[in-house]
Coordinates of N, CA and C in Angstrom, one line a residue:
X1 N 82.3 98.8 77.9 CA 83.2 97.7 77.6 C 84.3 98.7 77.2
X2 N 85.3 98.2 77.5 CA 86.9 98.7 77.0 C 87.6 97.6 76.0
X3 N 88.4 98.1 75.0 CA 89.0 97.4 73.8 C 90.6 96.6 74.7
X4 N 90.8 95.8 74.7 CA 92.1 94.8 75.3 C 93.3 95.8 75.2
X5 N 94.3 96.3 76.1 CA 95.4 96.9 75.7 C 96.4 96.3 76.7
X6 N 97.8 96.5 76.4 CA 98.4 96.2 77.6 C 98.1 96.5 78.8
X7 N 97.9 97.3 79.2 CA 97.4 98.0 80.6 C 96.7 97.0 81.2
X8 N 95.9 96.0 80.8 CA 95.2 95.0 81.0 C 95.8 93.9 81.0
X9 N 97.1 93.6 80.9 CA 98.0 92.5 81.3 C 99.4 93.1 82.0
X10 N 99.6 91.4 81.9 CA 101.0 91.4 83.5 C 101.5 90.4 83.0
X11 N 102.4 90.0 82.6 CA 103.6 89.1 82.4 C 103.6 87.8 83.9
X12 N 103.6 86.8 83.7 CA 103.9 86.0 84.6 C 104.9 86.2 85.4
X13 N 106.2 86.5 84.9 CA 107.3 86.7 85.6 C 107.5 88.1 86.4
X14 N 106.3 88.6 86.5 CA 106.2 90.3 86.5 C 106.2 89.9 88.4
X15 N 107.0 91.0 89.3 CA 106.8 90.2 91.1 C 105.1 91.0 91.4
X16 N 105.1 90.1 92.5 CA 103.7 90.4 93.1 C 103.4 92.3 93.6
X17 N 104.8 92.7 93.6 CA 104.5 94.1 93.8 C 104.5 94.6 92.8
X18 N 104.7 94.2 91.6 CA 104.2 95.2 90.2 C 102.7 95.5 89.9
X19 N 102.0 94.0 90.7 CA 100.7 94.2 90.4 C 100.4 95.2 91.5
X20 N 100.8 95.1 92.4 CA 100.1 95.7 93.7 C 100.1 97.2 93.6
X21 N 101.3 97.6 93.1 CA 101.7 99.2 93.0 C 100.4 99.6 91.6
X22 N 100.2 98.8 91.1 CA 99.5 99.8 89.9 C 97.7 98.6 90.5
X23 N 97.7 98.2 91.3 CA 96.3 97.6 91.1 C 95.4 98.3 91.3
X24 N 95.3 99.9 92.1 CA 94.4 100.7 92.4 C 93.9 101.2 90.9
X25 N 94.8 101.1 90.1 CA 94.2 101.9 88.9 C 94.2 100.8 87.6
X26 N 94.6 99.5 87.9 CA 94.2 98.6 87.0 C 93.4 97.5 87.8
X27 N 92.5 97.2 88.2 CA 91.8 96.2 89.3 C 91.8 94.7 88.7
X28 N 91.9 94.7 87.4 CA 92.0 93.3 87.1 C 92.9 93.1 85.8
X29 N 93.6 91.9 85.8 CA 94.8 92.0 84.7 C 94.5 90.7 84.3
X30 N 95.4 90.4 82.8 CA 95.2 89.2 82.7 C 96.8 88.6 82.8
X31 N 97.0 87.5 82.9 CA 98.4 87.3 83.3 C 98.7 86.5 82.0
X32 N 100.0 86.7 81.5 CA 100.4 86.2 80.3 C 101.8 85.1 80.5
X33 N 101.4 84.1 79.8 CA 102.6 82.9 80.0 C 102.8 82.9 78.6
X34 N 104.2 83.3 77.9 CA 104.3 83.2 76.7 C 103.4 83.8 76.0
X35 N 102.9 83.4 74.9 CA 102.1 83.9 73.9 C 100.4 83.8 74.5
X36 N 100.1 82.9 75.5 CA 98.9 82.8 76.0 C 98.6 83.6 77.3
X37 N 97.1 83.2 77.5 CA 97.1 84.0 78.7 C 96.8 82.7 80.2
X38 N 97.7 83.0 81.2 CA 97.6 81.6 81.7 C 96.7 82.1 83.2
X39 N 95.9 83.3 83.4 CA 95.8 83.3 84.6 C 94.9 85.5 84.9
X40 N 94.5 85.0 86.1 CA 93.5 86.4 86.2 C 94.0 87.0 87.3
X41 N 94.5 88.3 87.4 CA 94.5 88.8 88.7 C 93.8 89.9 89.3
X42 N 92.9 90.3 90.4 CA 92.1 90.9 90.7 C 92.8 92.1 92.0
X43 N 91.9 92.6 92.1 CA 92.0 93.6 93.2 C 91.5 92.7 94.7
X44 N 90.8 91.4 94.3 CA 90.6 91.1 95.5 C 92.2 89.9 96.1
X45 N 93.0 89.7 95.0 CA 94.3 89.0 95.3 C 95.1 89.4 96.1
X46 N 94.5 90.5 96.3 CA 95.9 91.6 97.7 C 95.7 90.9 98.8
X47 N 94.3 90.2 99.4 CA 94.3 89.3 100.3 C 95.2 87.8 100.4
X48 N 95.8 87.5 99.3 CA 96.3 86.5 99.9 C 97.5 86.5 100.2
X49 N 97.8 84.9 100.7 CA 99.2 84.7 101.4 C 100.7 85.4 100.3
X50 N 100.5 85.1 99.6 CA 102.1 85.5 98.6 C 102.4 87.1 98.8
X51 N 101.0 87.6 98.5 CA 100.8 89.0 98.6 C 101.4 89.2 99.5
X52 N 100.5 88.7 100.7 CA 100.8 89.2 102.5 C 102.5 89.4 102.9
X53 N 103.0 88.4 102.1 CA 104.3 87.9 102.5 C 105.2 89.1 102.0
X54 N 104.6 89.3 100.6 CA 105.8 90.6 99.8 C 105.3 91.7 100.8
X55 N 104.1 91.9 101.1 CA 104.1 93.4 101.8 C 104.8 93.3 103.0
X56 N 104.6 92.3 104.1 CA 105.9 92.1 105.1 C 107.4 92.6 104.8
X57 N 107.7 92.0 103.6 CA 109.1 92.2 103.2 C 109.5 93.4 102.6
X58 N 108.6 94.5 102.1 CA 108.5 95.9 101.6 C 108.6 96.7 103.0
X59 N 107.9 96.1 104.2 CA 107.5 96.8 105.3 C 109.2 96.6 106.0
X60 N 109.3 95.3 105.7 CA 110.6 95.1 106.5 C 111.3 96.2 105.8
X61 N 111.6 96.3 104.9 CA 112.8 96.8 104.2 C 112.5 98.6 104.5
X62 N 111.3 98.9 104.6 CA 111.2 100.5 105.1 C 112.2 100.2 106.4
X63 N 111.5 99.2 107.3 CA 111.9 99.6 108.8 C 113.7 100.1 108.9
X64 N 113.9 98.5 108.5 CA 115.7 98.5 107.8 C 116.1 100.2 107.8
X65 N 115.9 100.4 106.6 CA 116.0 101.5 105.9 C 116.2 102.7 107.1
X66 N 115.0 103.0 107.9 CA 114.9 103.7 108.5 C 115.6 103.8 109.6
X67 N 116.0 102.4 110.4 CA 117.1 102.2 111.0 C 118.9 102.2 110.6
X68 N 118.8 102.3 109.7 CA 120.1 102.8 108.8 C 120.1 104.5 108.8
X69 N 119.1 104.9 108.2 CA 119.4 106.5 108.7 C 119.2 106.9 110.0
X70 N 118.9 106.2 111.0 CA 119.1 106.4 112.4 C 120.4 106.7 112.7
X71 N 121.3 105.4 112.3 CA 122.9 105.3 112.5 C 123.4 106.1 111.9
X72 N 123.0 106.6 110.6 CA 124.1 107.4 110.0 C 123.7 109.4 110.3
X73 N 122.5 109.3 110.8 CA 121.8 110.8 111.3 C 122.7 111.1 112.9
X74 N 122.8 109.5 113.9 CA 123.0 109.9 114.8 C 124.3 109.2 115.0
X75 N 125.2 109.8 115.2 CA 126.6 109.2 115.7 C 126.6 108.4 116.9
X76 N 125.9 109.5 117.8 CA 126.1 109.0 119.7 C 124.5 108.2 119.5
X77 N 125.0 106.9 120.2 CA 123.6 106.5 120.4 C 122.8 107.1 121.5
X78 N 123.6 107.8 122.5 CA 123.0 108.6 123.9 C 121.8 109.1 122.7
X79 N 122.1 109.8 121.9 CA 121.2 111.2 121.5 C 120.1 110.4 121.0
X80 N 120.0 109.8 120.3 CA 118.8 109.1 119.6 C 118.1 109.0 120.6
X81 N 118.3 108.2 121.6 CA 118.0 107.3 122.7 C 117.2 108.6 123.6
X82 N 117.5 109.8 123.5 CA 116.8 110.9 124.4 C 115.8 111.2 123.9
X83 N 115.4 111.3 122.8 CA 114.7 111.7 122.1 C 113.1 111.0 122.8
X84 N 113.2 109.6 122.9 CA 112.6 108.7 123.3 C 112.1 108.9 124.7
X85 N 111.0 108.2 125.1 CA 110.2 108.4 126.6 C 110.8 107.5 127.3
X86 N 111.2 108.2 128.5 CA 112.2 107.3 129.6 C 111.5 105.5 129.6
X87 N 110.4 105.5 129.9 CA 110.1 104.4 129.6 C 110.4 103.0 128.3
X88 N 110.5 103.9 127.5 CA 111.1 103.3 126.2 C 112.4 103.1 126.1
X89 N 113.2 104.2 127.0 CA 115.1 104.1 126.8 C 115.0 102.6 128.4
X90 N 114.2 102.2 128.9 CA 114.5 101.6 130.2 C 113.9 100.0 129.4
X91 N 112.8 100.4 128.8 CA 112.9 98.9 127.7 C 113.7 98.3 126.7
X92 N 114.4 99.7 126.3 CA 115.4 99.3 125.3 C 116.6 98.8 126.0
X93 N 117.0 99.6 127.0 CA 118.4 99.4 127.6 C 117.5 97.6 128.4
X94 N 116.9 97.4 128.8 CA 116.6 96.2 129.4 C 116.9 94.6 128.4
X95 N 116.1 95.0 127.4 CA 116.6 94.5 126.1 C 117.7 93.9 125.5
X96 N 118.4 95.1 126.0 CA 119.9 95.2 125.4 C 120.2 94.2 126.4
X97 N 120.5 94.0 127.9 CA 121.2 93.8 128.7 C 120.8 92.0 128.6
X98 N 119.6 91.6 128.4 CA 119.3 89.9 128.4 C 119.7 89.8 126.6
X99 N 119.8 90.5 125.9 CA 120.6 90.1 124.8 C 122.0 89.7 124.9
X100 N 122.5 90.6 125.5 CA 124.4 90.5 125.9 C 124.4 89.6 126.8
X101 N 123.4 89.3 127.9 CA 123.4 87.8 128.6 C 123.4 86.7 128.3
X102 N 122.7 87.1 126.8 CA 122.9 85.6 125.9 C 123.6 85.4 125.1
X103 N 124.0 86.5 125.0 CA 125.5 86.4 123.3 C 127.0 86.2 123.8
X104 N 127.2 85.0 123.7 CA 128.6 85.0 123.5 C 129.6 86.2 123.0
X105 N 130.8 86.6 123.9 CA 130.9 87.8 123.6 C 132.1 87.6 122.0
X106 N 132.1 86.4 121.7 CA 132.8 86.0 120.3 C 132.0 86.4 119.3
X107 N 130.2 86.5 119.5 CA 129.6 86.9 118.4 C 129.1 87.9 118.1
X108 N 129.9 88.8 119.3 CA 129.8 90.4 118.8 C 128.0 91.1 119.1
X109 N 128.4 92.2 119.5 CA 127.1 92.9 119.6 C 127.0 94.2 118.1
X110 N 126.0 94.0 117.6 CA 125.7 94.9 116.2 C 125.2 95.7 117.1
X111 N 124.0 96.6 117.4 CA 123.8 97.8 117.8 C 122.3 97.8 118.4
X112 N 122.1 99.2 119.1 CA 121.0 99.2 119.8 C 119.6 99.8 118.9
X113 N 120.1 100.3 118.1 CA 118.8 100.5 117.0 C 117.9 99.4 116.8
X114 N 118.5 98.4 116.6 CA 117.9 96.7 116.9 C 116.9 96.5 117.6
X115 N 116.8 97.3 118.9 CA 116.0 97.1 119.8 C 114.9 98.0 120.0
X116 N 114.6 98.9 118.8 CA 113.6 100.0 118.8 C 112.7 99.2 118.2
X117 N 111.5 99.8 118.3 CA 110.1 99.4 117.5 C 110.0 100.2 116.4
X118 N 109.3 100.0 115.8 CA 108.4 100.6 114.5 C 108.0 102.3 115.1
X119 N 107.5 102.2 116.4 CA 107.1 103.5 116.9 C 108.2 104.6 117.3
X120 N 109.1 103.8 117.9 CA 110.4 104.7 118.4 C 111.1 104.8 117.2
X121 N 111.3 104.2 115.9 CA 112.1 105.0 114.6 C 111.4 106.2 114.4
X122 N 110.0 106.0 114.3 CA 109.5 107.0 113.9 C 109.6 108.5 114.8
X123 N 109.2 108.1 116.0 CA 109.7 109.3 117.2 C 111.3 109.5 116.8
X124 N 111.8 109.1 116.5 CA 113.7 109.8 116.5 C 114.0 110.4 115.0
X125 N 113.0 109.8 113.8 CA 113.1 110.3 113.0 C 112.1 111.8 112.6
X126 N 111.3 111.7 113.5 CA 110.3 113.2 113.5 C 111.0 114.3 114.3
X127 N 112.2 114.0 115.6 CA 112.6 114.7 116.1 C 113.9 115.1 115.2
X128 N 114.1 114.2 114.5 CA 115.5 114.7 113.6 C 115.1 115.7 112.5
X129 N 113.8 115.6 111.8 CA 113.1 116.5 111.1 C 114.3 116.8 109.6
X130 N 114.5 115.4 109.3 CA 115.7 115.2 108.2 C 115.4 116.0 107.1
X131 N 115.9 116.7 106.4 CA 116.0 117.6 105.1 C 115.1 118.1 104.9
X132 N 114.5 119.1 106.0 CA 113.6 119.9 106.0 C 112.2 119.2 105.9
X133 N 111.9 117.9 106.6 CA 110.7 117.0 106.1 C 109.6 117.9 106.9
X134 N 108.1 117.8 106.1 CA 107.0 118.2 106.7 C 106.5 117.1 107.4
X135 N 106.8 117.6 108.8 CA 106.3 116.6 109.9 C 104.7 116.2 109.6
X136 N 103.9 117.1 109.4 CA 102.3 116.9 109.3 C 102.5 115.6 108.1
X137 N 102.9 115.8 107.1 CA 102.8 114.5 105.8 C 103.4 113.6 106.0
X138 N 105.2 113.5 107.1 CA 105.3 112.3 107.7 C 104.3 111.5 108.3
X139 N 103.8 112.3 109.3 CA 102.9 111.8 110.5 C 102.1 111.1 109.5
X140 N 101.0 111.8 108.5 CA 100.0 111.1 107.7 C 100.7 109.8 107.1
X141 N 101.5 109.9 106.8 CA 102.0 109.0 105.7 C 102.3 107.8 106.7
X142 N 102.9 107.8 107.8 CA 103.7 107.0 108.9 C 102.0 105.9 109.6
X143 N 101.3 106.9 109.7 CA 99.9 106.7 110.0 C 100.0 105.7 109.4
X144 N 99.3 105.6 107.7 CA 98.9 104.6 106.9 C 99.5 103.9 106.8
X145 N 101.0 104.0 106.9 CA 102.0 102.8 106.5 C 101.8 101.9 107.7
X146 N 101.8 102.5 109.2 CA 102.0 101.7 110.7 C 100.5 100.8 110.6
X147 N 99.0 101.5 109.9 CA 98.0 100.7 110.0 C 98.3 99.5 109.0
X148 N 98.7 99.8 107.9 CA 99.3 98.3 107.1 C 100.1 97.6 108.3
X149 N 101.1 97.7 108.4 CA 101.9 96.8 109.0 C 101.5 96.3 110.2
X150 N 100.6 96.8 111.0 CA 99.9 96.1 112.1 C 98.5 95.4 111.3
X151 N 98.0 95.7 110.5 CA 96.9 94.5 109.8 C 97.6 93.3 109.6
X152 N 98.8 93.6 108.8 CA 99.8 92.5 108.1 C 100.4 91.9 109.5
X153 N 100.9 92.1 110.3 CA 101.4 91.6 111.6 C 100.3 90.9 112.1
X154 N 99.3 91.0 112.7 CA 98.1 90.7 112.8 C 97.1 89.9 112.3
X155 N 97.4 89.3 111.3 CA 96.5 88.4 110.0 C 95.1 89.0 110.1
X156 N 95.2 90.6 109.8 CA 93.8 91.2 109.5 C 93.7 91.1 108.0
X157 N 92.2 91.2 107.8 CA 91.9 91.4 106.4 C 92.3 93.2 105.8
X158 N 93.5 92.9 105.7 CA 94.0 94.6 105.5 C 93.3 95.1 103.5
X159 N 92.9 93.6 103.0 CA 92.3 94.4 101.9 C 90.8 93.3 101.1
X160 N 90.3 93.3 102.2 CA 88.9 92.5 102.2 C 88.0 93.7 101.1
X161 N 87.6 94.6 101.5 CA 87.1 95.4 100.4 C 87.8 96.2 99.6
X162 N 87.1 96.7 98.1 CA 87.9 97.6 97.3 C 87.8 98.9 97.8
X163 N 87.7 99.6 98.6 CA 88.1 100.1 99.5 C 89.5 100.4 100.1
X164 N 89.3 99.2 100.6 CA 90.7 98.8 101.8 C 91.7 98.2 100.9
X165 N 91.3 97.7 100.0 CA 92.5 97.1 98.6 C 93.8 98.5 97.9
X166 N 92.3 99.4 97.9 CA 93.1 100.9 97.7 C 93.6 101.1 98.3
X167 N 93.5 101.1 99.4 CA 94.2 101.8 100.5 C 95.6 101.2 101.1
X168 N 95.5 99.8 100.8 CA 96.5 99.0 100.6 C 97.7 99.7 99.8
X169 N 97.3 99.9 98.6 CA 98.3 100.2 97.4 C 98.5 101.5 97.3
X170 N 98.0 102.5 97.9 CA 98.2 103.7 98.2 C 99.4 103.1 99.3
X171 N 99.3 102.8 100.9 CA 100.5 102.7 101.4 C 101.3 101.5 100.6
X172 N 101.4 101.1 100.0 CA 102.9 100.7 99.4 C 103.2 101.9 98.2
X173 N 102.7 102.6 97.9 CA 102.9 103.6 97.2 C 103.9 104.6 98.3
X174 N 103.3 104.8 99.4 CA 103.9 105.6 100.4 C 105.1 105.0 101.1
X175 N 105.5 103.3 100.9 CA 106.6 103.0 101.5 C 107.3 103.0 100.4
X176 N 107.3 102.7 99.2 CA 108.0 103.2 98.1 C 108.8 104.7 98.1
X177 N 108.2 105.6 98.3 CA 108.8 106.9 98.4 C 109.6 107.0 99.5
X178 N 108.6 106.4 100.6 CA 109.8 106.6 101.7 C 111.2 106.0 101.9
X179 N 110.8 104.9 101.1 CA 112.3 104.3 101.5 C 113.4 105.0 100.4
X180 N 112.7 105.5 99.2 CA 113.7 106.3 98.1 C 114.4 107.7 99.1
X181 N 113.3 108.3 99.9 CA 113.6 109.5 100.1 C 114.5 109.3 101.3
X182 N 114.2 108.3 102.2 CA 115.6 107.6 103.4 C 116.9 107.8 103.4
X183 N 116.5 106.4 101.8 CA 118.1 106.2 101.3 C 118.4 107.1 100.8
X184 N 118.1 108.4 100.0 CA 118.6 109.2 99.7 C 119.4 110.7 100.6
X185 N 118.8 110.2 101.9 CA 119.2 111.6 103.2 C 120.8 111.1 103.3
X186 N 121.9 112.6 103.4 CA 122.8 112.4 103.6 C 123.4 111.9 105.0
X187 N 124.3 111.8 105.5 CA 124.4 111.5 107.1 C 125.3 113.3 107.2
X188 N 124.4 113.8 107.5 CA 124.5 115.5 107.9 C 123.6 115.8 109.3
X189 N 123.3 115.0 110.1 CA 122.4 114.5 111.1 C 123.2 115.5 112.2
X190 N 122.4 115.6 113.5 CA 123.0 116.1 114.8 C 123.7 115.6 115.0

């Protein structure tokens, strides 16, 4: 038994990700609504739909941040495309052509990075070796993030056991760290 302390509490107005970010340390928390206990959240709640939606949102934020780094670091589109295997270059080119054929000229065209996959972005950023990035750490972290991303996207049970739930919390920490790191890099690339 442990005495009740603030670490066992979470405000009802706290964001879902606030709980997720600390759930590996505090697996069960009482939800405080005003002066009362209004509920309980546990590690098993990571598998619920609102958490899945929040996780999808933070993963999307990471991918959008990665795309922004690519735009910043590679001022010429053809430079980052050359990093990708030829079959991916062709796939992207076909997707761009289909999009341009469907889009009226007045709507404008955004950019080629939008047609890359998560894996493409990883390949491009790995090749850029930004900020003296440790490629082995980058690979490990991105494998963990990609695993969570794929499990979320395919409606798998990404947090169905205590170990899987803790791994999910760890992946969220990695996502936060990489969003922060990517956001701080300057535009002084190749």
